[in-house]
Tab-separated table of C-alpha atoms in Angstrom:
chain	number	residue	atom	x	y	z
A	1	MET	CA	25.012	-18.348	-29.058
A	2	ARG	CA	26.448	-21.537	-31.293
A	3	ARG	CA	24.324	-24.948	-30.836
A	4	GLY	CA	27.660	-26.022	-30.400
A	5	THR	CA	28.169	-23.497	-27.330
A	6	ARG	CA	25.371	-23.048	-26.160
A	7	LYS	CA	26.059	-27.453	-24.702
A	8	ARG	CA	29.093	-26.243	-23.486
A	9	VAL	CA	27.428	-23.411	-21.224
A	10	TRP	CA	24.558	-25.853	-20.299
A	11	SER	CA	27.465	-28.416	-19.729
A	12	LEU	CA	29.981	-26.870	-17.863
A	13	ALA	CA	26.434	-25.348	-16.119
A	14	PHE	CA	25.590	-28.826	-14.529
A	15	ARG	CA	28.790	-29.354	-14.494
A	16	VAL	CA	29.546	-27.175	-11.904
A	17	ALA	CA	26.344	-27.204	-9.789
A	18	GLY	CA	27.347	-31.885	-9.480
A	19	LEU	CA	25.099	-32.758	-11.964
A	20	PRO	CA	24.857	-35.414	-14.001
A	21	LEU	CA	23.823	-35.158	-17.924
A	22	VAL	CA	21.477	-37.447	-19.605
A	23	ASN	CA	21.279	-36.667	-24.114
A	24	SER	CA	17.947	-37.602	-24.513
A	25	ILE	CA	17.905	-37.160	-28.821
A	26	PRO	CA	20.906	-36.416	-30.661
A	27	GLY	CA	21.363	-33.290	-31.133
A	28	ARG	CA	19.696	-30.398	-29.108
A	29	LEU	CA	20.701	-29.873	-25.295
A	30	PRO	CA	22.097	-31.259	-22.796
A	31	ARG	CA	18.973	-32.659	-21.249
A	32	PRO	CA	18.619	-33.754	-16.525
A	33	PRO	CA	17.596	-36.228	-15.234
A	34	LEU	CA	14.677	-36.037	-13.127
A	35	GLN	CA	16.517	-36.106	-10.185
A	36	ALA	CA	18.578	-33.526	-11.197
A	37	ARG	CA	15.648	-31.048	-12.208
A	38	LYS	CA	14.866	-31.532	-8.924
A	39	LYS	CA	17.519	-30.305	-7.455
A	40	LEU	CA	18.214	-27.219	-9.616
A	41	GLU	CA	14.343	-26.423	-8.900
A	42	ILE	CA	15.213	-26.140	-5.691
A	43	ARG	CA	17.942	-24.727	-5.756
A	44	LYS	CA	16.071	-22.538	-7.444
A	45	ARG	CA	13.140	-21.866	-5.400
A	46	GLN	CA	17.072	-21.206	-1.930
A	47	ARG	CA	18.344	-18.839	-5.034
A	48	SER	CA	14.225	-16.877	-5.293
A	49	ASP	CA	13.825	-16.983	-2.319
A	50	SER	CA	17.495	-15.045	-0.139
A	51	LEU	CA	16.424	-12.497	-3.138
A	52	SER	CA	12.623	-12.093	-1.332
A	53	ILE	CA	11.768	-9.653	1.483
A	54	LYS	CA	8.956	-12.396	2.546
A	55	GLY	CA	10.008	-12.120	6.647
A	56	LYS	CA	12.364	-10.024	6.678
A	57	ALA	CA	11.353	-6.931	7.900
A	58	TYR	CA	8.790	-6.031	10.929
A	59	ILE	CA	6.945	-2.593	11.444
A	60	ALA	CA	7.806	-2.876	15.432
A	61	GLY	CA	6.741	1.095	15.292
A	62	ILE	CA	3.783	3.458	14.641
A	63	TYR	CA	2.422	6.920	15.259
A	64	GLU	CA	-0.673	8.496	14.500
A	65	HIS	CA	-1.019	11.822	15.151
A	66	PRO	CA	-4.075	13.323	17.140
A	67	THR	CA	-4.705	15.980	15.519
A	68	ARG	CA	-6.256	16.689	12.674
A	69	HIS	CA	-5.842	21.034	12.891
A	70	ALA	CA	-2.495	22.850	13.760
A	71	PRO	CA	-2.505	26.241	13.227
A	72	ASP	CA	0.670	26.307	15.212
A	73	LYS	CA	2.967	24.089	14.988
A	74	SER	CA	5.105	23.846	11.304
A	75	THR	CA	5.148	20.241	9.847
A	76	ALA	CA	8.648	20.120	10.557
A	77	GLN	CA	7.352	19.666	14.112
A	78	LEU	CA	4.609	17.334	13.447
A	79	HIS	CA	7.741	15.215	11.470
A	80	ALA	CA	9.173	15.224	15.484
A	81	GLU	CA	6.046	14.640	16.853
A	82	VAL	CA	4.968	11.441	14.661
A	83	ALA	CA	8.648	10.549	15.090
A	84	LYS	CA	9.023	10.449	18.479
A	85	GLY	CA	5.166	8.758	19.233
A	86	ALA	CA	6.942	5.808	16.546
A	87	ILE	CA	10.061	5.676	18.415
A	88	GLU	CA	8.434	5.292	21.850
A	89	ASP	CA	5.581	3.047	20.532
A	90	ALA	CA	8.755	0.690	19.977
A	91	GLY	CA	10.821	0.864	22.830
A	92	LEU	CA	14.240	2.281	21.478
A	93	THR	CA	15.765	6.382	21.050
A	94	LYS	CA	16.776	8.074	18.676
A	95	ALA	CA	20.022	7.232	18.555
A	96	ASP	CA	19.252	3.530	17.432
A	97	ILE	CA	17.788	4.758	14.070
A	98	ASP	CA	20.088	4.065	11.281
A	99	GLY	CA	17.445	4.772	8.230
A	100	TYR	CA	15.189	6.949	7.033
A	101	PHE	CA	11.719	7.262	4.516
A	102	CYS	CA	10.428	10.778	3.614
A	103	ALA	CA	8.688	11.906	0.681
A	104	GLY	CA	7.110	15.221	-0.937
A	105	ASP	CA	5.906	16.435	2.585
A	106	ALA	CA	9.325	16.552	4.253
A	107	PRO	CA	10.380	20.506	4.364
A	108	GLY	CA	13.086	20.674	2.174
A	109	GLY	CA	13.227	16.207	1.368
A	110	ALA	CA	15.698	13.703	3.394
A	111	TRP	CA	18.829	15.583	4.226
A	112	PRO	CA	17.322	18.910	6.030
A	113	MET	CA	14.727	16.590	7.561
A	114	VAL	CA	18.017	14.193	8.988
A	115	ASP	CA	19.621	17.362	10.161
A	116	TYR	CA	16.041	18.539	12.060
A	117	LEU	CA	15.273	15.292	13.525
A	118	GLY	CA	19.016	15.207	15.162
A	119	LEU	CA	19.595	11.602	12.825
A	120	LYS	CA	22.639	9.468	12.114
A	121	VAL	CA	22.487	8.026	9.611
A	122	ARG	CA	23.798	5.733	6.977
A	123	HIS	CA	21.014	4.912	4.276
A	124	ILE	CA	18.507	7.404	3.028
A	125	ASP	CA	15.706	7.161	0.255
A	126	SER	CA	12.874	10.131	-0.023
A	127	THR	CA	10.898	8.206	-3.511
A	128	GLU	CA	7.897	10.069	-3.192
A	129	THR	CA	4.724	8.484	-5.093
A	130	GLY	CA	2.790	10.124	-4.261
A	131	GLY	CA	-0.586	9.037	-1.540
A	132	CYS	CA	1.400	5.863	-1.624
A	133	SER	CA	4.967	7.004	-0.583
A	134	TYR	CA	5.460	5.212	1.991
A	135	LEU	CA	3.182	1.638	1.513
A	136	ILE	CA	6.400	2.032	-1.136
A	137	HIS	CA	8.576	3.017	1.623
A	138	LEU	CA	7.701	0.454	3.757
A	139	GLY	CA	8.863	-2.299	0.815
A	140	HIS	CA	12.014	-0.036	-0.308
A	141	ALA	CA	12.894	-0.715	4.024
A	142	ALA	CA	12.770	-3.595	3.660
A	143	GLU	CA	14.778	-4.003	1.032
A	144	ALA	CA	17.246	-1.491	2.645
A	145	ILE	CA	17.506	-4.299	5.798
A	146	ALA	CA	17.836	-7.126	3.675
A	147	ALA	CA	20.679	-5.521	2.505
A	148	GLY	CA	22.243	-5.203	5.391
A	149	LYS	CA	21.947	-1.403	4.524
A	150	CYS	CA	20.082	-0.169	8.118
A	151	SER	CA	19.195	-2.327	10.720
A	152	ILE	CA	16.277	0.485	12.509
A	153	ALA	CA	14.245	2.712	9.465
A	154	LEU	CA	11.831	5.238	10.441
A	155	ILE	CA	9.105	6.611	8.580
A	156	THR	CA	7.117	10.220	8.727
A	157	LEU	CA	4.492	11.673	7.072
A	158	ALA	CA	2.916	15.767	8.091
A	159	GLY	CA	1.813	18.511	7.162
A	160	LYS	CA	-0.870	20.864	7.428
A	161	PRO	CA	-3.190	21.167	4.101
A	162	ARG	CA	-6.194	22.000	6.574
A	163	THR	CA	-4.511	25.314	8.091
A	164	GLY	CA	-3.049	26.094	4.357
A	165	PRO	CA	-2.159	25.398	0.229
A	166	MET	CA	-0.596	22.519	0.053
A	167	PRO	CA	3.063	23.878	-1.829
A	168	PRO	CA	1.790	23.370	-5.932
A	169	ARG	CA	2.733	19.639	-7.050
A	170	ALA	CA	5.692	19.631	-9.153
A	171	ALA	CA	4.748	19.839	-12.502
A	172	GLY	CA	5.618	17.031	-15.371
A	173	ALA	CA	6.313	16.591	-18.600
A	174	GLU	CA	3.035	16.074	-19.437
A	175	ALA	CA	1.626	19.486	-17.731
A	176	ASP	CA	0.841	22.004	-20.924
A	177	PHE	CA	-0.654	19.785	-22.655
A	178	GLU	CA	-4.068	19.258	-19.743
A	179	ALA	CA	-3.875	22.186	-17.875
A	180	ALA	CA	-5.937	22.931	-20.616
A	181	TYR	CA	-9.305	21.052	-20.365
A	182	GLY	CA	-8.949	21.826	-16.906
A	183	ALA	CA	-8.182	18.845	-14.583
A	184	THR	CA	-8.626	18.177	-11.386
A	185	THR	CA	-8.243	15.578	-8.162
A	186	HIS	CA	-12.237	15.750	-8.543
A	187	ASN	CA	-13.270	15.085	-11.849
A	188	ALA	CA	-10.079	12.902	-12.501
A	189	TYR	CA	-11.755	10.368	-9.945
A	190	GLY	CA	-14.843	11.620	-11.305
A	191	MET	CA	-14.722	10.285	-14.296
A	192	CYS	CA	-13.196	6.687	-13.540
A	193	ALA	CA	-16.683	6.926	-11.374
A	194	MET	CA	-18.081	7.928	-14.674
A	195	ARG	CA	-16.977	4.718	-17.279
A	196	HIS	CA	-17.301	1.888	-14.044
A	197	MET	CA	-20.982	3.390	-14.574
A	198	HIS	CA	-21.433	3.330	-18.073
A	199	ASP	CA	-18.875	-0.217	-18.484
A	200	TYR	CA	-20.364	-1.933	-15.304
A	201	GLY	CA	-23.924	-1.101	-14.277
A	202	THR	CA	-22.297	0.486	-10.862
A	203	THR	CA	-24.692	3.243	-8.518
A	204	SER	CA	-24.189	6.044	-6.745
A	205	GLU	CA	-25.851	3.705	-4.098
A	206	GLN	CA	-23.396	0.516	-4.091
A	207	LEU	CA	-20.314	3.799	-4.042
A	208	ALA	CA	-22.327	5.065	-0.959
A	209	TRP	CA	-21.879	1.720	0.827
A	210	ILE	CA	-18.386	2.273	0.641
A	211	LYS	CA	-18.775	6.342	2.934
A	212	VAL	CA	-21.517	4.204	4.943
A	213	ALA	CA	-18.793	1.054	6.341
A	214	ALA	CA	-16.234	3.869	7.368
A	215	SER	CA	-18.534	5.746	9.076
A	216	HIS	CA	-19.810	3.351	10.896
A	217	HIS	CA	-15.933	3.094	11.960
A	218	ALA	CA	-15.745	6.555	13.029
A	219	GLN	CA	-17.466	7.070	15.551
A	220	TYR	CA	-15.567	4.674	17.241
A	221	ASN	CA	-12.501	6.300	17.187
A	222	PRO	CA	-12.069	9.671	19.433
A	223	HIS	CA	-9.344	11.502	16.731
A	224	ALA	CA	-11.950	11.254	13.318
A	225	MET	CA	-12.851	14.456	12.336
A	226	LEU	CA	-16.503	13.413	11.069
A	227	LYS	CA	-17.657	10.606	13.732
A	228	GLU	CA	-22.152	10.555	12.429
A	229	VAL	CA	-22.818	7.252	11.890
A	230	VAL	CA	-24.114	8.523	8.212
A	231	THR	CA	-26.850	6.503	5.429
A	232	VAL	CA	-26.561	5.763	1.743
A	233	GLU	CA	-29.617	8.013	1.532
A	234	ASP	CA	-27.380	10.960	2.819
A	235	VAL	CA	-24.325	10.461	1.122
A	236	LEU	CA	-26.901	10.637	-2.386
A	237	ASN	CA	-28.475	14.310	-0.985
A	238	SER	CA	-24.938	15.983	0.043
A	239	PRO	CA	-23.994	18.391	-3.168
A	240	MET	CA	-22.572	17.223	-6.120
A	241	ILE	CA	-18.901	18.471	-6.856
A	242	SER	CA	-17.919	15.810	-10.005
A	243	ASP	CA	-20.645	13.956	-11.566
A	244	PRO	CA	-21.282	11.736	-10.136
A	245	LEU	CA	-19.635	12.551	-6.956
A	246	HIS	CA	-21.312	13.635	-4.174
A	247	ARG	CA	-19.534	15.473	-1.369
A	248	MET	CA	-19.905	12.992	0.661
A	249	ASP	CA	-17.821	10.604	-2.171
A	250	CYS	CA	-14.886	12.778	-0.951
A	251	CYS	CA	-12.795	11.858	1.933
A	252	VAL	CA	-11.525	14.690	4.371
A	253	ILE	CA	-8.266	17.217	4.539
A	254	THR	CA	-6.380	17.222	7.272
A	255	ASP	CA	-3.544	18.832	9.068
A	256	GLY	CA	-1.612	15.726	11.265
A	257	GLY	CA	0.865	13.023	9.866
A	258	GLY	CA	1.863	9.131	10.855
A	259	ALA	CA	5.274	7.303	11.398
A	260	LEU	CA	6.905	3.921	10.969
A	261	ILE	CA	9.678	2.303	13.024
A	262	VAL	CA	10.843	-0.278	10.400
A	263	THR	CA	13.418	-3.070	11.912
A	264	THR	CA	14.853	-6.691	11.338
A	265	PRO	CA	13.348	-10.173	12.557
A	266	GLU	CA	16.007	-11.055	15.443
A	267	ILE	CA	15.518	-6.536	17.110
A	268	ALA	CA	12.103	-6.830	16.529
A	269	LYS	CA	11.284	-10.328	18.934
A	270	SER	CA	14.090	-8.057	21.595
A	271	LEU	CA	10.984	-5.302	21.957
A	272	LYS	CA	8.187	-6.166	23.732
A	273	LYS	CA	4.883	-5.085	20.873
A	274	PRO	CA	3.955	-7.878	19.013
A	275	LEU	CA	5.565	-8.753	15.706
A	276	VAL	CA	4.265	-7.392	12.784
A	277	ARG	CA	6.010	-8.667	10.001
A	278	LEU	CA	6.324	-8.208	6.182
A	279	ILE	CA	5.824	-10.814	4.155
A	280	GLY	CA	4.730	-9.159	0.928
A	281	HIS	CA	4.907	-5.802	-1.349
A	282	GLY	CA	4.564	-4.767	-4.376
A	283	GLU	CA	5.029	-1.129	-6.533
A	284	ALA	CA	2.945	-0.381	-10.287
A	285	MET	CA	2.100	2.761	-11.907
A	286	LYS	CA	0.494	3.873	-14.963
A	287	GLY	CA	-0.336	6.551	-16.573
A	288	PRO	CA	-1.910	7.037	-20.252
A	289	ARG	CA	1.176	6.782	-22.361
A	290	GLY	CA	-0.004	8.545	-25.058
A	291	GLY	CA	-3.314	8.000	-25.281
A	292	LYS	CA	-2.053	3.973	-25.929
A	293	ASP	CA	-4.205	3.324	-22.474
A	294	LEU	CA	-6.984	5.063	-21.565
A	295	ASP	CA	-9.106	2.376	-19.286
A	296	LEU	CA	-10.073	4.267	-16.802
A	297	THR	CA	-11.619	1.282	-14.674
A	298	TYR	CA	-8.418	-0.012	-13.215
A	299	SER	CA	-5.191	0.569	-11.644
A	300	ALA	CA	-1.744	0.159	-11.160
A	301	GLY	CA	-3.024	-2.198	-8.329
A	302	ILE	CA	-3.831	-5.199	-10.512
A	303	TRP	CA	-0.158	-4.964	-10.400
A	304	SER	CA	1.381	-4.515	-7.499
A	305	GLY	CA	-1.559	-6.930	-5.647
A	306	PRO	CA	-0.371	-9.879	-8.045
A	307	ARG	CA	3.369	-9.193	-6.722
A	308	ALA	CA	2.460	-8.994	-3.360
A	309	PHE	CA	-0.291	-11.797	-3.384
A	310	GLU	CA	2.795	-13.998	-4.468
A	311	GLU	CA	5.132	-13.156	-3.226
A	312	ALA	CA	3.470	-13.360	0.183
A	313	GLY	CA	2.408	-16.751	-1.022
A	314	VAL	CA	-1.488	-16.286	0.105
A	315	THR	CA	-4.564	-14.987	-1.889
A	316	PRO	CA	-6.761	-12.894	-1.328
A	317	LYS	CA	-9.560	-15.554	0.558
A	318	ASP	CA	-6.831	-15.393	3.236
A	319	ILE	CA	-7.354	-11.326	3.999
A	320	LYS	CA	-9.253	-11.235	7.201
A	321	TYR	CA	-8.864	-7.095	7.268
A	322	ALA	CA	-8.097	-4.541	3.947
A	323	SER	CA	-6.459	-0.743	4.524
A	324	ILE	CA	-7.526	0.081	1.100
A	325	TYR	CA	-7.288	4.049	-0.047
A	326	ASP	CA	-10.383	5.544	-0.338
A	327	SER	CA	-9.652	9.557	-1.326
A	328	PHE	CA	-12.716	9.516	-2.834
A	329	THR	CA	-15.846	5.891	-2.890
A	330	ILE	CA	-14.928	5.238	-6.315
A	331	THR	CA	-11.016	4.903	-5.198
A	332	VAL	CA	-11.919	1.389	-2.965
A	333	LEU	CA	-14.308	-0.043	-5.266
A	334	MET	CA	-11.165	-0.304	-8.384
A	335	GLN	CA	-8.718	-1.079	-5.970
A	336	ILE	CA	-10.606	-3.827	-4.227
A	337	GLU	CA	-11.591	-5.496	-8.056
A	338	ASP	CA	-7.894	-4.451	-8.717
A	339	LEU	CA	-6.922	-6.683	-5.780
A	340	GLY	CA	-8.385	-9.688	-6.040
A	341	PHE	CA	-11.774	-9.684	-3.842
A	342	CYS	CA	-13.912	-9.280	-6.545
A	343	ARG	CA	-13.915	-9.762	-10.206
A	344	LYS	CA	-13.980	-6.302	-12.254
A	345	GLY	CA	-17.011	-4.754	-12.800
A	346	GLU	CA	-18.669	-7.018	-9.746
A	347	GLY	CA	-17.405	-4.284	-7.003
A	348	GLY	CA	-20.251	-2.893	-6.444
A	349	LYS	CA	-22.309	-5.293	-5.768
A	350	PHE	CA	-19.154	-6.662	-3.117
A	351	VAL	CA	-19.750	-3.075	-1.563
A	352	ALA	CA	-23.343	-2.667	-0.775
A	353	ASP	CA	-25.415	-3.537	2.542
A	354	GLY	CA	-22.342	-3.448	4.667
A	355	ASN	CA	-19.956	-5.982	3.308
A	356	LEU	CA	-16.892	-3.459	4.236
A	357	ILE	CA	-18.430	-3.318	7.873
A	358	SER	CA	-16.133	-4.725	10.207
A	359	GLY	CA	-18.596	-7.736	12.119
A	360	VAL	CA	-21.260	-7.857	9.379
A	361	GLY	CA	-19.460	-7.968	6.060
A	362	LYS	CA	-16.392	-10.570	5.044
A	363	LEU	CA	-14.230	-7.968	4.141
A	364	PRO	CA	-14.439	-5.175	6.814
A	365	PHE	CA	-12.163	-2.464	5.871
A	366	ASN	CA	-10.427	1.325	7.169
A	367	THR	CA	-11.596	0.214	10.950
A	368	ASP	CA	-10.132	4.342	12.220
A	369	GLY	CA	-13.241	5.107	9.808
A	370	GLY	CA	-9.894	5.422	7.018
A	371	GLY	CA	-9.282	8.780	4.670
A	372	LEU	CA	-13.123	8.891	3.827
A	373	CYS	CA	-14.447	9.867	7.684
A	374	SER	CA	-11.375	10.018	9.744
A	375	ASN	CA	-6.618	10.968	8.471
A	376	HIS	CA	-5.836	12.350	5.100
A	377	PRO	CA	-3.425	13.168	6.626
A	378	VAL	CA	-1.243	16.009	3.575
A	379	ASN	CA	-3.976	14.727	1.269
A	380	ARG	CA	-1.581	11.350	1.921
A	381	GLY	CA	-3.364	8.107	3.079
A	382	GLY	CA	-0.810	5.537	2.529
A	383	MET	CA	0.991	5.590	6.298
A	384	THR	CA	-2.458	5.421	7.909
A	385	LYS	CA	-3.085	2.705	5.911
A	386	ILE	CA	-0.309	1.029	7.645
A	387	LEU	CA	-1.545	2.006	10.764
A	388	GLU	CA	-3.773	0.767	10.568
A	389	ALA	CA	-3.265	-2.475	9.348
A	390	VAL	CA	-0.201	-2.935	12.308
A	391	ARG	CA	-2.870	-2.265	15.274
A	392	GLN	CA	-6.551	-4.527	14.256
A	393	LEU	CA	-2.720	-7.249	13.652
A	394	ARG	CA	-1.771	-7.335	17.074
A	395	GLY	CA	-4.995	-6.496	18.255
A	396	GLU	CA	-5.659	-3.167	19.454
A	397	ALA	CA	-8.160	-1.405	17.479
A	398	HIS	CA	-11.251	-0.055	18.800
A	399	PRO	CA	-12.485	-3.335	20.624
A	400	LYS	CA	-16.196	-2.715	18.536
A	401	VAL	CA	-15.044	-2.524	15.303
A	402	GLN	CA	-11.298	-6.080	16.039
A	403	VAL	CA	-11.469	-8.051	13.992
A	404	LYS	CA	-11.472	-12.257	15.270
A	405	ASN	CA	-8.231	-14.083	15.001
A	406	CYS	CA	-6.926	-11.351	12.863
A	407	ASP	CA	-3.487	-13.397	11.776
A	408	LEU	CA	-3.445	-11.394	7.914
A	409	ALA	CA	-4.061	-8.146	6.357
A	410	VAL	CA	-2.813	-6.064	3.245
A	411	ALA	CA	-2.798	-2.537	2.603
A	412	HIS	CA	-2.683	-0.848	-0.349
A	413	GLY	CA	-2.576	2.407	-1.768
A	414	THR	CA	-2.458	4.800	-4.644
A	415	GLY	CA	-0.442	7.928	-5.391
A	416	GLY	CA	-1.463	10.224	-7.792
A	417	LEU	CA	-4.842	10.573	-10.733
A	418	LEU	CA	-6.444	7.678	-11.242
A	419	GLY	CA	-7.912	8.883	-13.961
A	420	VAL	CA	-4.537	10.656	-14.993
A	421	ARG	CA	-1.032	8.960	-14.060
A	422	HIS	CA	-0.318	6.684	-11.081
A	423	ALA	CA	1.800	4.643	-8.649
A	424	ALA	CA	0.243	1.863	-6.226
A	425	SER	CA	1.729	-0.072	-3.082
A	426	THR	CA	0.225	-2.737	-1.719
A	427	ALA	CA	1.336	-4.662	1.504
A	428	ILE	CA	0.974	-7.906	2.921
A	429	LEU	CA	1.241	-8.115	6.637
A	430	GLU	CA	0.965	-11.275	8.842
A	431	ARG	CA	1.021	-11.078	12.710
A	432	VAL	CA	3.876	-13.481	13.728
């Protein structure tokens, strides 16, 4: 664009805004005076606020299926049971739901599930990003609510990997090139752990502390699959699965599921549940990009986390409780670093010596026992991370693990394989 044209465009923009112009140096673009620039900055922030989902959606209902083994139920039935539980927790009815969100675990996808559940909706979303799908759904539901596309959204997760084999994972364009090397979930995460140890001196003992913390919390969860408190030595003495990850470094495999109700501030305030609102959300993806990004020591959380914190207007230091995806112990350690709770490479020292145990450490995490001890339904942990964060903010966690004055929490998850390609999503939740 020519300079004269640009000057006319800027002049027109300031006139439309009702702002005066000040020509400073001849030949340069018009420059508004200080007062006018302040007005422009205020209007810019107002426009930014109108595009933000901060405080525009509340979590009104939650439900986690109590089962960890359901050979007598279909996957669709589990979806229906968790949906019913969340709707009842919110004090609503099925007829109130006008938005539905699900991922690849829903049999047949969104439209068969909408029909099976007997819903009449005007907005659907079937975004599939593995274990963090439900955290992304939470953000997408908030966007849809803010845009007026729906007013009460239901998000469900359910499946039966403990009862039988999971449906085959959809292959990507890279499958034929990578399959020959025998990549599995375990050795993909084992590579991340080994590289982190090589680069930063992280130890197996430090990773073991993450499992120890989870077990201290799981003992108070009557539905947890593993309730026994373990020691660092127990973890290190468990069989090696994929060097350097031992069996106790790995999550449980469970049947079950969970569900959320997300709604408008007005509807949430008319219900009887404690108010929990979403104030920040981020999502991101990471892959090797054809060999151009092979660093295994960080995840997409380095992008999703800062986006969520910036929108929320808070920092990691403000967080009282953290729900962190724990498919493996190395997953937790990397996410804690990527979210900014400590510097990259310092995660091992951060998680050691009980620093993640509620009432003992400075960052209580996964107070339900998490995926390492309690529940990892459908091999997807994002849903349960939101559920426990909401319990903490409501003050409904077990008294032995309830965080005092818990008014700000983060729920964060990944989906896919950290050692290859994956997604990440971060949600900042606040008690009102």
